[in-house]
Tab-separated table of C-alpha atoms in Angstrom:
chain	number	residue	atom	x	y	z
A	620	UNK	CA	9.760	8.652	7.363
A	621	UNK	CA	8.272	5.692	5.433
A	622	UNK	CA	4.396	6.113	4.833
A	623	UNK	CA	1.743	3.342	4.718
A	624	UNK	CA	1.958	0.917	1.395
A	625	UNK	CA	5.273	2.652	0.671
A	626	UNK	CA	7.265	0.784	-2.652
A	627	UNK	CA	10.259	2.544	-2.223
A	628	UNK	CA	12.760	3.998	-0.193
A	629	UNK	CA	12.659	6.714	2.191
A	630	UNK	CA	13.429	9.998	0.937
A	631	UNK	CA	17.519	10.450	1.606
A	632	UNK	CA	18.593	12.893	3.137
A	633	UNK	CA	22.694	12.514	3.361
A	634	UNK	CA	24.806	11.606	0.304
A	635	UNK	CA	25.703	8.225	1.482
A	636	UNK	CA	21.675	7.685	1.239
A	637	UNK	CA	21.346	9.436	-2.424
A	638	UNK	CA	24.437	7.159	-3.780
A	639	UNK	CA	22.662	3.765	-2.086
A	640	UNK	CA	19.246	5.074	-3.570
A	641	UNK	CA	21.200	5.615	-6.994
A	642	UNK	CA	23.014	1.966	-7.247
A	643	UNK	CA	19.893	0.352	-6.237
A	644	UNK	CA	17.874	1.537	-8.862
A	645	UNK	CA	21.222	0.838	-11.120
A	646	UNK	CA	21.378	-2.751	-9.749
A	647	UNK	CA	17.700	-2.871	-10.733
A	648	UNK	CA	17.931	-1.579	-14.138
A	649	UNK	CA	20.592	-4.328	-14.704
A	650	UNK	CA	18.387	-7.062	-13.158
A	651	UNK	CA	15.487	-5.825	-15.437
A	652	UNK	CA	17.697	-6.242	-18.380
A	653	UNK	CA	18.730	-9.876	-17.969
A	654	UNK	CA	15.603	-10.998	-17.130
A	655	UNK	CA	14.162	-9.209	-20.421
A	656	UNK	CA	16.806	-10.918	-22.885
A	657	UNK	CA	16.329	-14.022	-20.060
A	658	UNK	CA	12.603	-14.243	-21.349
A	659	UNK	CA	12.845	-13.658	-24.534
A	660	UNK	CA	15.337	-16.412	-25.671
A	661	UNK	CA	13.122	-18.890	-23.821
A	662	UNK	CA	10.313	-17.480	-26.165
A	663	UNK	CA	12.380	-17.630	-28.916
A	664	UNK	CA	13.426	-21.087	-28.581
A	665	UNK	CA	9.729	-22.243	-27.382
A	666	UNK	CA	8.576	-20.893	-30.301
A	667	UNK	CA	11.392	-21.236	-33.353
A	668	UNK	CA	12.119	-25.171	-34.446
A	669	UNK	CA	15.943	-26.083	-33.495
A	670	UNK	CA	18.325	-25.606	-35.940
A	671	UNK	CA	21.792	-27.429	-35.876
A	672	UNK	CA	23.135	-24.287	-35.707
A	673	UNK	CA	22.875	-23.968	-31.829
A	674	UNK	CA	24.804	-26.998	-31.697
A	675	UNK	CA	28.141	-25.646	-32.649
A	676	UNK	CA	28.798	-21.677	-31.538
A	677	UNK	CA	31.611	-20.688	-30.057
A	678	UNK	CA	30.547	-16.835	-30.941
A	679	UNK	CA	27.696	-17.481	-28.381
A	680	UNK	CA	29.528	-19.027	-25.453
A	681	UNK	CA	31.861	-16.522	-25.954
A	682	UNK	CA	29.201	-13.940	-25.533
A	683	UNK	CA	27.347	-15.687	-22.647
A	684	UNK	CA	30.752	-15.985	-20.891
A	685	UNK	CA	32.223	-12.710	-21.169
A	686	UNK	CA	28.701	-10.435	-20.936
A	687	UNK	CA	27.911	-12.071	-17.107
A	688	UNK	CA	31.991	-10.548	-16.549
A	689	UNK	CA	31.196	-7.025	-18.061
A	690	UNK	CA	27.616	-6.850	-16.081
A	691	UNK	CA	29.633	-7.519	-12.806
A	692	UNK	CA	31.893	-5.192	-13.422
A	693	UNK	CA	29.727	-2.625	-13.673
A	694	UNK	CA	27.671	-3.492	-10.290
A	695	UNK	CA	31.104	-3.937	-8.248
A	696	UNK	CA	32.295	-1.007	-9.111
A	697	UNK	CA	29.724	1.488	-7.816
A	698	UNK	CA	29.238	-0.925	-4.935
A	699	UNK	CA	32.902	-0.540	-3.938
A	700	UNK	CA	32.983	3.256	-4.172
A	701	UNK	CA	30.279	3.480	-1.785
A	702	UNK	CA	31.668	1.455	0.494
A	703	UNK	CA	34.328	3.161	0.570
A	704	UNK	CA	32.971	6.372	0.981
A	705	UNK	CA	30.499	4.952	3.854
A	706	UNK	CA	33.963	4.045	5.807
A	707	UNK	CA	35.817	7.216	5.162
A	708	UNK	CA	36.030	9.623	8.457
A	709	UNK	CA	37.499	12.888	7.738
A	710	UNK	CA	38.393	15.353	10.703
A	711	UNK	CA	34.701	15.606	11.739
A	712	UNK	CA	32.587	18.658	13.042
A	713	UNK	CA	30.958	16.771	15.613
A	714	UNK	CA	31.366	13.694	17.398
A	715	UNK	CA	28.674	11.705	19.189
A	716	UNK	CA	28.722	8.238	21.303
A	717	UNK	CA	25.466	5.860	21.609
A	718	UNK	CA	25.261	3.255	23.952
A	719	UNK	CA	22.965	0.314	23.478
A	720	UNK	CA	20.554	-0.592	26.779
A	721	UNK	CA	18.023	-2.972	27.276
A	722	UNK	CA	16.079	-1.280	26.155
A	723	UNK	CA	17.334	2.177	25.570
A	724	UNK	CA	20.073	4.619	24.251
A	725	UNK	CA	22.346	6.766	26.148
A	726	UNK	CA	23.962	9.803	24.155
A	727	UNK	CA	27.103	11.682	24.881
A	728	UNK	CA	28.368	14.485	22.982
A	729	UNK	CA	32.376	14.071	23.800
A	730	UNK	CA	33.206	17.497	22.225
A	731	UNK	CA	30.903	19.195	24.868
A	732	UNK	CA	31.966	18.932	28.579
A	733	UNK	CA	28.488	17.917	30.094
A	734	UNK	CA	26.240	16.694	27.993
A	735	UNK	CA	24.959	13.253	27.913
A	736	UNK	CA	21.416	12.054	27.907
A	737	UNK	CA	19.277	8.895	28.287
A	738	UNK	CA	16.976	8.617	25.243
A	739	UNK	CA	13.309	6.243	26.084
A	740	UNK	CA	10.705	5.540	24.094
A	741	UNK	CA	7.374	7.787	25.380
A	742	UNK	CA	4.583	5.666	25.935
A	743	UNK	CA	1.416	5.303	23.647
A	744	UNK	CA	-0.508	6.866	26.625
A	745	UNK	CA	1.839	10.304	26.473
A	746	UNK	CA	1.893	10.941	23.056
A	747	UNK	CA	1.253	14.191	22.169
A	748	UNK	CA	-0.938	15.375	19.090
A	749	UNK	CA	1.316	14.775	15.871
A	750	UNK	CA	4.217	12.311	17.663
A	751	UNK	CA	3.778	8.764	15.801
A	752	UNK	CA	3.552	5.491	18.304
A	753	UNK	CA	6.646	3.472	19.341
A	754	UNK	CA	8.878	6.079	17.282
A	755	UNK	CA	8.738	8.926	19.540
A	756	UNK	CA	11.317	9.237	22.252
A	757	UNK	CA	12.042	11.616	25.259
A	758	UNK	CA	15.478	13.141	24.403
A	759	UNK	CA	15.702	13.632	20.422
A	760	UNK	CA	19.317	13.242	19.058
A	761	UNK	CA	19.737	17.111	17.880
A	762	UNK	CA	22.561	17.241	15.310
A	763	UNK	CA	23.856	20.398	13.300
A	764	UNK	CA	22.780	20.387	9.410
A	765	UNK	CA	25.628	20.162	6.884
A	766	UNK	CA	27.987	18.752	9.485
A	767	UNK	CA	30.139	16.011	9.203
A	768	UNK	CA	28.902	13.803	12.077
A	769	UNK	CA	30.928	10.901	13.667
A	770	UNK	CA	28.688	8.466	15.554
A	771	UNK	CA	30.955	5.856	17.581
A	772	UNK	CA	28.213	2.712	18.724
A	773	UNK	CA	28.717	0.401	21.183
A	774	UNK	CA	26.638	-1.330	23.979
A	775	UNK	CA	26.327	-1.849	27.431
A	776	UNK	CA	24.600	-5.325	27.644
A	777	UNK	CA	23.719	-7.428	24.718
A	778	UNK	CA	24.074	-6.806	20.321
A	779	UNK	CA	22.059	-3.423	19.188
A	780	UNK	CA	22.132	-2.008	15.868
A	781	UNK	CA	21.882	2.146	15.247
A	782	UNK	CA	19.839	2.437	12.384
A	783	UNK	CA	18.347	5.720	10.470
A	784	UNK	CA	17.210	4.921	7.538
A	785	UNK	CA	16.547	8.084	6.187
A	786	UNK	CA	20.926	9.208	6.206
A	787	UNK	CA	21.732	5.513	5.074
A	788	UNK	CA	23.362	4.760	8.589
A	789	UNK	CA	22.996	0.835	10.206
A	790	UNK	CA	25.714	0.201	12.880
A	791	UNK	CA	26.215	-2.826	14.882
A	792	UNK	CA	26.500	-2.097	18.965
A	793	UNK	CA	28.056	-4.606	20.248
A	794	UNK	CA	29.562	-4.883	24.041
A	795	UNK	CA	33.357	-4.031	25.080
A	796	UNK	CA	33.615	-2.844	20.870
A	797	UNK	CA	33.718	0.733	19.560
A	798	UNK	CA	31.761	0.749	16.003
A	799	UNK	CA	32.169	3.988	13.989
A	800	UNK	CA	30.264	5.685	11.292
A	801	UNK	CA	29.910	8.767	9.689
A	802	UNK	CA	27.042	11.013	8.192
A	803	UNK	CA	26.378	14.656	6.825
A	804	UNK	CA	22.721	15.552	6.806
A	805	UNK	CA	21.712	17.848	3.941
A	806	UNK	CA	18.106	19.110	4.750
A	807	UNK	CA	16.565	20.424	8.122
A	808	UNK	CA	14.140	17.773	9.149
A	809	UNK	CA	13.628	14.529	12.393
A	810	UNK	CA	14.557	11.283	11.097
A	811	UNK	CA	13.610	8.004	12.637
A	812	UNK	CA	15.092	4.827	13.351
A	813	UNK	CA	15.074	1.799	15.539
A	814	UNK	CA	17.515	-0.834	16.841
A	815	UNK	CA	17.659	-2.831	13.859
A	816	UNK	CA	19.275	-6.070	16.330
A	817	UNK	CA	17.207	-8.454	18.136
A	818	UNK	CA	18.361	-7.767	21.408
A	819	UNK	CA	15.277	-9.533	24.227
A	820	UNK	CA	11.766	-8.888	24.555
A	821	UNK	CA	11.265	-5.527	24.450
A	822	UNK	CA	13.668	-5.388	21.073
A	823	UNK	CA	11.019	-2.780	19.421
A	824	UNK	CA	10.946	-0.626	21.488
A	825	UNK	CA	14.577	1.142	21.246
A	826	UNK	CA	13.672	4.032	18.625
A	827	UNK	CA	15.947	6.413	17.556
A	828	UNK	CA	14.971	10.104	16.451
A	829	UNK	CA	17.889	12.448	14.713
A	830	UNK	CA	16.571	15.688	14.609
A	831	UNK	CA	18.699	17.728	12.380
A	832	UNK	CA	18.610	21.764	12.797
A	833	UNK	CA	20.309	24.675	11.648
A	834	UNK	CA	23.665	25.575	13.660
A	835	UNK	CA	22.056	28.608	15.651
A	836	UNK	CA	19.626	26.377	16.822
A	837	UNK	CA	22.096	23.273	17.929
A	838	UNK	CA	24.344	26.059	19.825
A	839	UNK	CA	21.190	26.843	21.905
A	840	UNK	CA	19.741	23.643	22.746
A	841	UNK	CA	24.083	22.559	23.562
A	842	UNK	CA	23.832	25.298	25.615
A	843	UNK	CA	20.645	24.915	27.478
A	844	UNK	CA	21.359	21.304	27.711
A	845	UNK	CA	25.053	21.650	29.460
A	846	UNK	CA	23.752	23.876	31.706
């Protein structure tokens, strides 16, 4: 999870959230570079007298034309694979359902036959030794690691948003509307989140916490929840 006077981004942990970490610091890198050759033709010119040979130049405004082309080329098409990649769902190993409340989340795994949960935020006043304020919740979303997950979002009221940073996952819950997504968690580890939708007064406190565990693990706590 993010610490305090954090720069960056949290540390991913699913390839969607690697490949969004990657073009960002790409997109950056590109940014850098315009504003570099940006500042140092207004140097150049604030400093050099004018010559009549910036009047006439066709090499240049060919250059200044066709560059911009080349640089968006090169962000669109990383951009595009990703999104593509964030929207492909391939036969997945497990699929779970969130429902947006004011102001909570309900869970049901649909390939189990009982098992569905309400998920609440525990109160600063029962927080136990290590659990981080208006983050924790009572019923942790337990997920096998190195599983393709499908998440399908919706809501029961008004607009939510499932968000976890951490796997790269923001999806819009919105009422009488099935939103899907997809994720693949590639470390052991509990990942936090909150409703990233203003959705009434108590909008902040709708956390969400993924915990992601090995597969003997999630076949116990399926079990010992269904029963």
């Amino acid at each position: 999870m993010a610490n305090h006077s954090q720069f960056g981004f949290q540390d991913a942990s699913s390839p969607i959230m690697e490949e969004l970490v990657e073009f960002h610091d790409h997109a950056l890198m590109v940014a850098l570079a315009i504003c570099s050759l940006v500042l140092y033709l207004l140097a150049l010119m604030l400093m050099e007298k004018l010559s009549s040979n910036t009047v006439d130049a066709q090499e240049i405004e060919l250059i200044w034309t066709i560059l911009p082309a080349i640089v968006l080329i090169l962000l669109a098409l990383p951009s595009l694979q990703i999104l593509y990649m964030m929207d492909e769902i391939d036969e997945p190993d497990l699929t779970l359902k969130a429902i947006g409340h004011q102001w909570y989340w309900s869970y049901e795994y649909t390939d189990f036959k009982d098992l569905t949960f309400d998920s609440y935020m525990v109160p600063t006043t029962e927080l136990l030794p290590g659990h981080f304020r208006l983050l924790e919740v009572d019923h942790r979303v337990v997920i096998p690691m190195e599983s393709h997950v499908r998440i399908i979002v919706t809501a029961n009221d008004v607009l939510h948003s499932w968000a976890v940073p951490a796997l790269g996952v923001k999806t819009d819950a919105i009422p009488g509307r099935l939103n899907q997504t997809s994720f693949i968690t590639t470390r052991p580890g509990i990942f936090y989140g909150q409703c990233s939708e203003i959705c009434g007064a108590n909008h902040s406190y709708m956390p969400i916490v993924v915990e992601s565990s090995p597969l003997t693990y999630f076949e116990n706590w399926s079990s010992l929840m269904s029963s």
